[in-house]
Each structure stands twice: as C-alpha cells, then as structure tokens.
Amino acid sequence: MEVESVVGANANSNALLDDDGKARRTGTVWSASAHIITAVIGAGVLSLAWAMAQLGWILGTTSILIFAGVTLYTSNLLADCYRSPHPVTGKRNHTYMEAVKAHLGGRMHMICGLIQYSNLVGIAIGYTITTSISVVTIVKNNCMKKHNGSEADCHFSNNPSIIGIAIAEIFLSQIPNFHKLSWISFLAAIMSFGYAFIGIGLSLTIIIQGKGKSTSLFMGKTGQSSSENIWNMLVALGNIALANSYAQISIDIQDSLKSTPAENKVMKMANSIGIITMSIIFLLSGGAGYAAFGEDTPGSILNTTGNEHVWLVYMGNVFIIIHILGAYQVLIQPFYHIVELLVSQRWPSSNFINKEYFVGIGKIQFSINLFRLIWRTMFVVVASVLAMAMPFFNNMLALLGAIGFWPLAVYFPIQMIIVKRNIRKGTMPWIGLQSLSLVCMIVSIAAACAAIHGLGQALGKYKPFMYKA
Ligand SMILES: *[C@@H]1O[C@H](CO)[C@@H](O)[C@H](O)[C@H]1NC(C)=O
C-alpha cells in the first residue's frame, strides 16, 4: 500500500497510473452507458407489461417516465459525489459505501451497508424465483402441447426447479472470483438483451396478427374491487422502481472512467444516454406487452402458455435461466468475500475458518476451505427455502424495488449533495431536495406495503411451499 501511495503522488508523471496509484482507467462515455444499460435490462423489464396493465396507459407511461426522471436527477447528483470534497479535483471514492462514509460519516455508512446487503439477499431470492418460473413455464408449455393445449392437467410446483437451481448455485458459489470472469458479463449482456427483445418481439407479433387484447387508458382491471386495483397499482410502482435501479453500482461504473474529461461530466452524459435508452426499452416492452395481452397480462411476459409462438417463449426462458444463474454469482460473490474477510479478521487463528486444503483431480487443482464451503452452501439453501415459501414474482420484485429505491437511489444521493454543496437548512434548494426525498419515501413505503399485502394474500390462498403455477 505504501509503495502504491508514493507512486500515486507522482502519478502525473507516470503514464501507467492514475492519481490514486491504480492502473490507468480507460472507460469512456460509451462503456459507462453500456454498463448502465446492461445493469437495468434484466428480468425486471419483463414485469413492466404487467405493471402497465395495472396502471392503464396514461398512469403507466407517466410512472415509467417519472421514475426515469427522478433516477436521472439523483444519479447526476451521485456523479458529483465520486470525488470529494471537490467533484472534479477531490479524492476518489471507489464504491457507493465509501462515498457515503466520506460525506455522511460512519453511522450512515453502516446503515447504507446494511440496506445494500439485505437488498442483495432479497435479490438472491428474487433471482431464484424468476429462474424457477422460467423452468416451470417451459415444462408447462411442453405438457400443454402433449395435452392438445389444455391446461387442466398441467400444473406444476416451483419446488423441484428451485432445488435444481440451488444445487447449481451451490457449485458455482465454490468457484472463487467467478464474478470477475469477463466472458460472464459478456454472456449475461447478450442473454438479457436477448430475452428483453424476445419479449417485445413476441408481443409485437401478437399485435400485428391482430390478436391483441383490449386495453384501457386509466387503471387496469375490470371485475375486481377498487381496493384490489389500488393495491396492484402500488405493486406496479414497486416493479417499475426495481427495473430502474442501478444506484448501487453507479460509483463503481464511474470509477472505471478515464480522468479527462472530468469523470462527473462524462458520467452525467452516460446517465442521460443510459436512462433514455432504458426508458425506450421499458416503454416498448411494457406497452407492447400490455397491448398484446390486455388486462390479463401475465406477471412476466415470457411467462405465457398456449402461445402459438411457443419456440420464442422457450428461447426467451432459456436465456433468462442462463442469465440469472450467472448474475446470481456476479451479485453475491462480493458479499461472500466481505463476510469471509470479516469472519477471518475476527477469528484469525481458527483452522476451520482460515485453512485451505488443496485437492487435485487429475490436472485440476481445487482449494477447499471448510468455512467457505459451509457458509456459502447455507446461504444458497436459506435463500432457496425462502423462494420456495413465497414464489410470487411481481410481489417479491416489487418488495425489493420498494425497499431499495428510496434509500439507495434517492435518500443517500440527496443527503450527500446537501452536505457537499453546503445547502443550508430551510433554504429553497434544501426544501426542494427534501420534498423530493419525502415524496419518494412515501411511494416506496406504499409500494412495500402493497407488496407485503399481496404476499400475504397469496400465502392465504396457497399454503407455504404448496403453490402450483
Ligand atoms: C473517500 O474520500 C474521502 C474524502 O476525500 C477520503 O478522505 C477517503 O480516503 C476516501 N476513501 C477511500 C477509501 O479512498
């Protein structure tokens, strides 16, 4: 470290290193925009048609645009928090949590970490549910083909596929630094764009063939009580919030940019490009899906059965399975590492925690550590059991979106910028920023309540672990 900082001080004279002593960064506005777009194009996109169906055309479109606008605004605030005290000449912070610590202090840093990591655990559950629904969709479509399109004999539990996914993830979890394999992110990007566009394509073919269902300008479903409608609309907002979320990795993306032109300027441009592209894809996917499936739009548009373009449904779901099996590790491995680091600092002399055993099968060498083996396995098992207990796609995704959106995408960026720009309490800018934060908090809480209400209702209908799609 010491060597690094000495070198860092002379960085200007060294073409290979940046001002913090790290290897010269090479990212541009295009690579940053690409990172943002791949972060927001995920399975969440497939839920937007359902969200649109709950909200109707006007509220649905407006909500997608408003969430995009708020995300753009707060992401731009966040771009100024990468360096501090000055946004162009200050010192770098490399992650979201470091930036929160530098601006708001140790306690907020802890709270931020707690929210981020509990969100991760939630996403592991959400990923497991999403993948298992894809497996069940494939199995169910196959079964219906055998039964001449009748659904009656084709109901399946998610549990076997969740157990299969858990076994796969237990193995993948043992591969250290799986998340740093560069072909993984490349593959993930292709897969997620693949299924997002398959979803759009499937909807468009249905519309073009004139088989689209009727839709409405204002809220959603007929034939259910208005309180049910309102709950669903709030869950829809939670789904949109989740689809938007990339605040957690925004600083990491900025940390890959080269330093001229100033990172915050480039990042703001990347935010605009990323969010405009994202909104176009969201509106296309949400709008086309709603126009194709009408008020009975399924939770995820690739979660359809009895469709005549069944091969598109198969292909899309295979893409989802491949994407999410990998994305799970990309997301969770940093969390594994942090827990292992903390535990080994706490018990530095324990063999169980620290000893590596080397095992060789032929030419392949493994290093096995008992604590790592057991703790990573336990993590996957617990996430999978929770997924089996509550395999409800939209409610689960909405709960995650609602919990993550306000604190990570709105609250922390706003509080940091208030400190950074020295905005005094009671002034107009302060009132403006805090009101935005307050409104977003209310929306987040309402969406979280609606999601919990929905989970409660679903659990009332199906006993835990007994749900069949
Ligand atoms: C983050 O920024 C602050 C303020 O400039 C600085 O003191 C701190 O060392 C930085 N943290 C890291 C880990 O670089």
Coordinates of C-alpha atoms and ligand atoms in Angstrom, one line a residue:
M1 CA 0.0 0.0 0.0
E2 CA 2.8 2.4 1.0
V3 CA 4.6 1.8 -2.3
E4 CA 1.3 2.5 -4.1
S5 CA 0.7 5.8 -2.4
V6 CA 4.2 7.0 -3.1
V7 CA 3.8 6.2 -6.7
G8 CA 0.4 7.7 -6.6
A9 CA 1.8 11.1 -5.6
N10 CA 3.8 11.1 -8.8
A11 CA 1.0 9.8 -10.9
N12 CA 1.0 12.8 -13.2
S13 CA 4.5 11.9 -14.4
N14 CA 3.6 8.2 -14.8
A15 CA 1.6 7.4 -17.8
L16 CA 0.6 3.9 -16.5
L17 CA -1.0 5.0 -13.2
D18 CA -3.9 7.3 -12.2
D19 CA -3.8 9.9 -9.4
D20 CA -4.7 7.3 -6.8
G21 CA -2.0 4.9 -7.8
K22 CA -4.3 2.4 -9.6
A23 CA -3.8 1.3 -13.1
R24 CA -4.8 3.9 -15.7
R25 CA -8.5 3.8 -16.2
T26 CA -9.7 3.7 -19.7
G27 CA -13.6 3.9 -19.6
T28 CA -15.4 6.3 -21.8
V29 CA -18.9 7.6 -22.0
W30 CA -19.8 4.7 -24.2
S31 CA -18.5 2.0 -21.9
A32 CA -20.2 3.6 -19.0
S33 CA -23.6 3.9 -20.9
A34 CA -23.2 0.2 -21.8
H35 CA -22.7 -0.7 -18.2
I36 CA -25.8 1.3 -17.1
I37 CA -27.9 -0.3 -19.8
T38 CA -26.9 -3.8 -19.0
A39 CA -27.5 -3.2 -15.3
V40 CA -31.1 -2.1 -15.9
I41 CA -32.0 -4.6 -18.6
G42 CA -32.9 -7.6 -16.6
A43 CA -35.8 -9.8 -15.7
G44 CA -37.4 -6.7 -14.1
V45 CA -38.1 -5.4 -17.6
L46 CA -40.4 -8.4 -18.2
S47 CA -42.7 -7.3 -15.4
L48 CA -43.4 -3.9 -16.9
A49 CA -46.2 -5.1 -19.1
W50 CA -48.0 -6.4 -16.0
A51 CA -47.3 -3.0 -14.3
M52 CA -48.8 -1.2 -17.3
A53 CA -51.9 -3.4 -17.2
Q54 CA -52.4 -2.4 -13.5
L55 CA -51.9 1.3 -14.1
G56 CA -53.5 1.7 -17.6
W57 CA -51.8 3.6 -20.5
I58 CA -51.7 7.1 -19.0
L59 CA -50.5 6.4 -15.5
G60 CA -48.3 3.5 -16.6
T61 CA -46.4 5.6 -19.2
T62 CA -46.2 8.6 -16.8
S63 CA -44.9 6.4 -14.0
I64 CA -42.2 5.0 -16.1
L65 CA -41.1 8.4 -17.2
I66 CA -41.3 10.0 -13.8
F67 CA -39.2 7.2 -12.3
A68 CA -36.7 7.6 -15.1
G69 CA -36.6 11.4 -14.5
V70 CA -36.0 11.0 -10.8
T71 CA -33.4 8.4 -11.4
L72 CA -31.6 10.6 -13.9
Y73 CA -31.7 13.5 -11.5
T74 CA -30.4 11.7 -8.4
S75 CA -27.8 9.7 -10.5
N76 CA -26.4 13.0 -11.6
L77 CA -26.2 14.2 -8.0
L78 CA -24.4 10.9 -7.3
A79 CA -21.9 11.6 -10.1
D80 CA -20.7 14.7 -8.2
C81 CA -20.1 12.5 -5.1
Y82 CA -17.4 10.3 -6.7
R83 CA -14.7 12.8 -5.8
S84 CA -14.6 14.8 -2.6
P85 CA -14.5 17.5 -1.4
H86 CA -14.4 19.0 -4.9
P87 CA -16.3 17.0 -7.6
V88 CA -13.5 17.4 -10.1
T89 CA -10.3 17.8 -8.2
G90 CA -11.1 16.0 -4.9
K91 CA -10.1 12.5 -3.8
R92 CA -11.7 9.5 -5.4
N93 CA -14.0 7.1 -3.6
H94 CA -14.3 3.7 -5.3
T95 CA -17.7 2.4 -4.1
Y96 CA -21.1 3.7 -3.1
M97 CA -20.4 2.9 0.6
E98 CA -17.1 4.7 0.6
A99 CA -18.8 7.8 -0.8
V100 CA -21.5 7.7 1.8
K101 CA -18.8 7.4 4.5
A102 CA -16.8 10.4 3.1
H103 CA -19.9 12.6 3.1
L104 CA -22.2 11.4 5.8
G105 CA -19.9 9.7 8.3
G106 CA -19.6 6.2 9.9
R107 CA -23.1 5.6 11.1
M108 CA -24.7 6.3 7.7
H109 CA -22.0 4.2 6.2
M110 CA -23.1 1.2 8.4
I111 CA -26.8 1.8 7.6
C112 CA -26.1 2.0 3.9
G113 CA -24.1 -1.2 4.0
L114 CA -26.9 -2.9 5.9
I115 CA -29.5 -1.8 3.3
Q116 CA -27.3 -2.8 0.4
Y117 CA -26.5 -6.2 1.7
S118 CA -30.0 -7.1 2.8
N119 CA -31.1 -6.0 -0.6
L120 CA -28.6 -8.5 -2.1
V121 CA -30.1 -11.3 0.0
G122 CA -33.5 -10.3 -1.3
I123 CA -32.3 -10.3 -4.9
A124 CA -30.9 -13.8 -4.5
I125 CA -34.4 -14.8 -3.5
G126 CA -35.9 -12.9 -6.4
Y127 CA -33.5 -14.4 -8.8
T128 CA -34.3 -17.9 -7.6
I129 CA -38.0 -17.3 -8.1
T130 CA -37.5 -15.8 -11.5
T131 CA -35.4 -18.7 -12.8
S132 CA -37.7 -21.3 -11.4
I133 CA -40.7 -19.7 -13.0
S134 CA -38.9 -19.9 -16.3
V135 CA -38.2 -23.6 -15.9
V136 CA -41.9 -24.2 -15.0
T137 CA -43.0 -22.2 -18.0
I138 CA -41.0 -24.4 -20.3
V139 CA -42.2 -27.6 -18.6
K140 CA -45.8 -26.4 -18.6
N141 CA -45.8 -25.4 -22.3
N142 CA -44.4 -28.8 -23.1
C143 CA -47.1 -30.6 -21.1
M144 CA -49.8 -28.5 -22.8
K145 CA -48.6 -29.5 -26.2
K146 CA -49.0 -33.1 -25.2
H147 CA -52.5 -32.4 -23.9
N148 CA -53.6 -30.5 -27.0
G149 CA -53.3 -27.2 -25.4
S150 CA -55.4 -27.9 -22.4
E151 CA -54.1 -26.5 -19.1
A152 CA -56.1 -28.7 -16.8
D153 CA -53.5 -31.5 -16.3
C154 CA -50.6 -29.2 -16.4
H155 CA -50.0 -27.5 -13.1
F156 CA -46.5 -27.7 -11.6
S157 CA -44.9 -26.8 -8.4
N158 CA -41.8 -24.5 -8.5
N159 CA -40.1 -26.5 -5.8
P160 CA -38.3 -29.1 -7.9
S161 CA -36.8 -26.4 -10.1
I162 CA -35.8 -24.3 -7.1
I163 CA -34.0 -27.3 -5.7
G164 CA -32.2 -27.8 -9.0
I165 CA -31.2 -24.2 -9.2
A166 CA -30.0 -24.3 -5.6
I167 CA -27.7 -27.2 -6.4
A168 CA -26.3 -25.4 -9.4
E169 CA -25.7 -22.3 -7.3
I170 CA -24.0 -24.2 -4.5
F171 CA -21.5 -25.5 -7.1
L172 CA -21.0 -22.1 -8.8
S173 CA -20.6 -20.5 -5.3
Q174 CA -17.5 -22.5 -4.8
I175 CA -15.7 -21.0 -7.8
P176 CA -13.8 -18.1 -6.3
N177 CA -13.9 -14.9 -8.4
F178 CA -16.5 -16.3 -10.7
H179 CA -17.9 -12.8 -10.9
K180 CA -14.6 -11.4 -12.4
L181 CA -14.6 -13.7 -15.4
S182 CA -15.1 -11.3 -18.2
W183 CA -16.9 -13.6 -20.5
I184 CA -19.6 -14.0 -17.8
S185 CA -20.6 -10.4 -18.1
F186 CA -20.5 -10.5 -21.9
L187 CA -22.7 -13.6 -22.0
A188 CA -25.0 -12.0 -19.4
A189 CA -25.4 -8.9 -21.5
I190 CA -26.2 -10.9 -24.7
M191 CA -28.7 -13.1 -22.8
S192 CA -30.5 -10.2 -21.1
F193 CA -30.9 -8.2 -24.3
G194 CA -31.9 -11.4 -26.0
Y195 CA -34.9 -12.1 -23.7
A196 CA -35.9 -8.4 -23.4
F197 CA -36.2 -8.2 -27.2
I198 CA -37.8 -11.7 -27.5
G199 CA -40.5 -10.4 -25.1
I200 CA -41.0 -7.3 -27.2
G201 CA -40.9 -9.4 -30.4
L202 CA -43.5 -11.9 -29.1
S203 CA -45.8 -9.1 -28.1
L204 CA -45.4 -7.3 -31.4
T205 CA -46.2 -10.4 -33.4
I206 CA -49.4 -10.9 -31.4
I207 CA -50.4 -7.3 -32.1
I208 CA -49.5 -7.4 -35.8
Q209 CA -51.6 -10.5 -36.2
G210 CA -54.5 -8.5 -34.8
K211 CA -54.8 -10.8 -31.8
G212 CA -54.0 -8.0 -29.2
K213 CA -56.4 -7.7 -26.3
S214 CA -58.3 -4.6 -25.3
T215 CA -56.6 -2.1 -23.0
S216 CA -57.7 0.9 -21.1
L217 CA -56.4 4.4 -20.7
F218 CA -57.0 4.6 -17.0
M219 CA -56.4 1.9 -14.4
G220 CA -56.4 -1.6 -15.0
K221 CA -58.6 -4.5 -14.4
T222 CA -62.4 -4.7 -14.6
G223 CA -64.1 -7.2 -12.4
Q224 CA -62.1 -6.7 -9.2
S225 CA -62.7 -4.3 -6.3
S226 CA -61.2 -0.9 -6.4
S227 CA -59.1 -1.5 -3.3
E228 CA -57.7 -4.6 -5.1
N229 CA -56.9 -2.3 -8.1
I230 CA -55.1 0.2 -5.9
W231 CA -53.0 -2.4 -4.2
N232 CA -52.0 -3.8 -7.6
M233 CA -51.2 -0.3 -8.9
L234 CA -48.8 0.2 -5.9
V235 CA -47.2 -3.1 -6.6
A236 CA -46.8 -2.0 -10.2
L237 CA -44.9 1.1 -9.0
G238 CA -42.6 -1.2 -7.0
N239 CA -41.9 -3.2 -10.1
I240 CA -41.0 0.0 -12.0
A241 CA -38.8 1.1 -9.2
L242 CA -36.9 -2.2 -9.2
A243 CA -36.4 -2.1 -13.0
N244 CA -34.8 1.3 -12.7
S245 CA -32.3 0.5 -10.0
Y246 CA -28.6 0.9 -10.6
A247 CA -27.6 3.5 -8.0
Q248 CA -25.6 0.8 -6.1
I249 CA -23.2 0.3 -8.9
S250 CA -23.2 3.8 -10.3
I251 CA -20.0 4.9 -8.4
D252 CA -18.2 1.6 -9.5
I253 CA -19.0 2.5 -13.1
Q254 CA -17.7 6.0 -12.6
D255 CA -14.6 4.5 -11.1
S256 CA -13.8 2.9 -14.5
L257 CA -13.7 6.2 -16.4
K258 CA -10.5 7.9 -17.5
S259 CA -9.9 11.2 -15.8
T260 CA -10.0 13.6 -18.7
P261 CA -12.6 14.9 -19.4
A262 CA -13.7 15.1 -15.8
E263 CA -15.4 11.9 -14.6
N264 CA -18.5 13.6 -13.3
K265 CA -19.2 15.3 -16.6
V266 CA -18.8 12.0 -18.5
M267 CA -20.8 10.1 -16.0
K268 CA -23.7 12.6 -16.3
M269 CA -23.7 12.2 -20.0
A270 CA -23.6 8.4 -19.6
N271 CA -26.6 8.7 -17.2
S272 CA -28.6 10.5 -19.8
I273 CA -27.7 8.1 -22.6
G274 CA -28.3 5.1 -20.4
I275 CA -31.6 6.3 -18.9
I276 CA -33.0 7.4 -22.3
T277 CA -32.2 4.1 -23.9
M278 CA -33.6 2.3 -20.8
S279 CA -36.9 4.3 -21.0
I280 CA -37.4 3.5 -24.6
I281 CA -36.9 -0.2 -24.0
F282 CA -39.2 -0.1 -20.9
L283 CA -41.9 1.7 -22.8
L284 CA -41.6 -0.7 -25.7
S285 CA -41.7 -3.8 -23.5
G286 CA -44.4 -2.5 -21.2
G287 CA -46.5 -1.0 -24.0
A288 CA -46.2 -3.9 -26.5
G289 CA -46.8 -6.5 -23.7
Y290 CA -49.9 -4.7 -22.5
A291 CA -51.3 -4.2 -26.0
A292 CA -50.8 -7.9 -26.7
F293 CA -52.1 -9.4 -23.5
G294 CA -54.5 -6.8 -22.2
E295 CA -55.8 -6.8 -18.7
D296 CA -54.7 -10.4 -18.2
T297 CA -51.1 -9.7 -18.9
P298 CA -49.0 -12.3 -17.0
G299 CA -46.6 -11.2 -14.3
S300 CA -43.7 -11.7 -16.7
I301 CA -44.5 -11.5 -20.5
L302 CA -42.4 -14.6 -21.2
N303 CA -44.3 -16.5 -18.6
T304 CA -47.1 -17.3 -21.1
T305 CA -48.6 -20.6 -22.0
G306 CA -50.5 -21.9 -25.0
N307 CA -49.0 -19.3 -27.3
E308 CA -48.6 -20.2 -31.0
H309 CA -45.0 -18.9 -31.0
V310 CA -44.0 -21.3 -28.3
W311 CA -40.5 -21.5 -29.6
L312 CA -40.0 -17.8 -28.8
V313 CA -41.2 -18.5 -25.3
Y314 CA -38.8 -21.4 -24.9
M315 CA -35.9 -19.5 -26.2
G316 CA -36.6 -16.4 -24.0
N317 CA -36.9 -18.5 -20.9
V318 CA -33.7 -20.4 -21.6
F319 CA -31.9 -17.0 -22.0
I320 CA -33.4 -16.0 -18.6
I321 CA -32.2 -19.2 -16.9
I322 CA -28.6 -18.8 -18.3
H323 CA -28.5 -15.1 -17.5
I324 CA -29.8 -15.4 -13.9
L325 CA -27.7 -18.4 -13.0
G326 CA -24.6 -16.3 -13.7
A327 CA -26.0 -12.9 -12.5
Y328 CA -26.7 -14.5 -9.1
Q329 CA -22.9 -15.1 -8.6
V330 CA -21.9 -11.7 -10.0
L331 CA -24.1 -10.2 -7.4
I332 CA -23.4 -12.4 -4.4
Q333 CA -19.7 -13.2 -4.7
P334 CA -18.6 -9.7 -3.4
F335 CA -20.9 -10.3 -0.4
Y336 CA -19.4 -13.8 0.2
H337 CA -16.0 -12.2 0.2
I338 CA -16.8 -9.4 2.7
V339 CA -18.4 -11.9 5.1
E340 CA -15.4 -14.2 4.9
L341 CA -13.0 -11.3 5.4
L342 CA -14.8 -10.1 8.5
V343 CA -15.0 -13.6 9.9
S344 CA -11.3 -14.3 9.4
Q345 CA -10.4 -11.0 10.9
R346 CA -12.5 -11.8 14.0
W347 CA -11.0 -15.4 14.4
P348 CA -7.6 -15.2 12.7
S349 CA -6.2 -18.4 14.3
S350 CA -9.1 -20.7 13.6
N351 CA -8.2 -23.6 11.2
F352 CA -11.8 -24.1 10.4
I353 CA -12.1 -20.6 9.0
N354 CA -8.7 -20.0 7.6
K355 CA -7.1 -23.2 6.5
E356 CA -7.1 -24.0 2.7
Y357 CA -7.0 -27.7 1.7
F358 CA -5.6 -28.4 -1.7
V359 CA -7.3 -31.2 -3.6
G360 CA -6.4 -32.4 -7.1
I361 CA -8.4 -34.4 -9.6
G362 CA -6.1 -35.1 -12.5
K363 CA -4.7 -31.8 -13.6
I364 CA -7.4 -29.6 -12.0
Q365 CA -6.4 -28.2 -8.6
F366 CA -9.0 -27.1 -6.1
S367 CA -8.5 -25.2 -2.9
I368 CA -11.2 -26.0 -0.3
N369 CA -11.9 -24.1 2.8
L370 CA -14.4 -25.6 5.3
F371 CA -15.9 -22.3 6.4
R372 CA -16.4 -21.1 2.8
L373 CA -17.9 -24.4 1.8
I374 CA -20.4 -24.4 4.6
W375 CA -21.3 -20.8 4.8
R376 CA -21.8 -20.4 1.0
T377 CA -23.9 -23.5 0.9
M378 CA -26.0 -22.4 3.8
F379 CA -26.6 -19.0 2.2
V380 CA -27.9 -20.6 -1.0
V381 CA -30.1 -23.1 0.9
V382 CA -31.7 -20.3 3.0
A383 CA -32.4 -18.1 0.0
S384 CA -33.9 -21.1 -1.8
V385 CA -36.1 -22.1 1.0
L386 CA -37.5 -18.6 1.2
A387 CA -38.0 -18.7 -2.5
M388 CA -40.0 -21.9 -2.2
A389 CA -42.1 -20.5 0.6
M390 CA -43.1 -17.4 -1.5
P391 CA -42.7 -17.9 -5.2
F392 CA -44.7 -14.9 -6.2
F393 CA -42.9 -12.9 -9.0
N394 CA -44.4 -9.4 -9.0
N395 CA -44.9 -9.0 -5.3
M396 CA -41.4 -10.2 -4.5
L397 CA -39.9 -8.0 -7.1
A398 CA -42.0 -5.0 -6.0
L399 CA -40.9 -5.5 -2.4
L400 CA -37.3 -5.5 -3.4
G401 CA -37.7 -2.4 -5.6
A402 CA -39.6 -0.5 -2.9
I403 CA -37.0 -1.3 -0.2
G404 CA -34.1 -0.4 -2.4
F405 CA -35.4 2.6 -4.3
W406 CA -35.8 5.3 -1.8
P407 CA -32.7 4.8 0.4
L408 CA -30.2 4.0 -2.3
A409 CA -31.5 5.9 -5.3
V410 CA -32.9 9.0 -3.6
Y411 CA -32.1 9.5 0.1
F412 CA -28.3 9.0 0.2
P413 CA -27.6 10.9 -3.0
I414 CA -29.7 13.8 -1.8
Q415 CA -28.2 13.9 1.7
M416 CA -24.7 13.7 0.3
I417 CA -25.2 16.5 -2.1
I418 CA -26.7 18.7 0.7
V419 CA -23.5 18.2 2.7
K420 CA -21.2 18.6 -0.3
R421 CA -22.8 21.8 -1.6
N422 CA -23.3 23.1 1.8
I423 CA -27.0 23.7 1.2
R424 CA -28.4 25.3 4.3
K425 CA -31.5 24.0 6.1
G426 CA -34.7 25.9 5.3
T427 CA -33.4 27.4 2.0
M428 CA -35.4 26.8 -1.2
P429 CA -33.0 24.2 -2.7
W430 CA -33.0 22.4 0.7
I431 CA -36.8 22.3 0.8
G432 CA -36.9 21.2 -2.8
L433 CA -34.5 18.3 -2.3
Q434 CA -36.1 17.2 0.9
S435 CA -39.6 17.3 -0.6
L436 CA -38.4 15.1 -3.5
S437 CA -36.9 12.7 -0.9
L438 CA -40.1 12.7 1.1
V439 CA -42.4 12.0 -1.8
C440 CA -40.2 9.1 -3.0
M441 CA -40.2 7.7 0.6
I442 CA -44.0 7.7 0.7
V443 CA -44.2 6.0 -2.7
S444 CA -41.6 3.4 -1.6
I445 CA -43.4 2.7 1.7
A446 CA -46.8 2.5 -0.1
A447 CA -45.4 0.0 -2.7
A448 CA -43.7 -2.0 0.1
C449 CA -47.0 -2.3 2.0
A450 CA -48.8 -3.3 -1.2
A451 CA -46.2 -5.9 -1.9
I452 CA -46.5 -7.3 1.6
H453 CA -50.3 -7.3 1.3
G454 CA -50.0 -9.2 -1.9
L455 CA -47.6 -11.7 -0.5
G456 CA -50.0 -12.2 2.5
Q457 CA -53.0 -12.7 0.2
A458 CA -51.1 -15.2 -1.9
L459 CA -50.0 -17.1 1.2
G460 CA -53.6 -17.2 2.3
K461 CA -54.6 -18.8 -1.0
Y462 CA -51.7 -21.2 -1.2
K463 CA -50.1 -22.8 1.8
P464 CA -46.4 -22.0 2.0
F465 CA -44.4 -24.4 -0.2
M466 CA -47.6 -25.7 -1.9
Y467 CA -48.1 -23.1 -4.7
K468 CA -48.6 -24.5 -8.2
A469 CA -48.3 -22.5 -11.4
Ligands
LIG1 C1 -13.0 8.9 0.1 O1 -13.0 10.3 0.1 C2 -12.6 10.9 1.3 C3 -12.7 12.4 1.2 O2 -12.0 12.9 0.1 C4 -11.2 10.5 1.6 O3 -10.7 11.1 2.8 C5 -11.1 8.9 1.8 O4 -9.8 8.5 2.0 C6 -11.7 8.3 0.5 N1 -11.8 6.8 0.8 C7 -11.1 5.9 0.1 C8 -11.3 4.5 0.6 O5 -10.4 6.2 -0.8

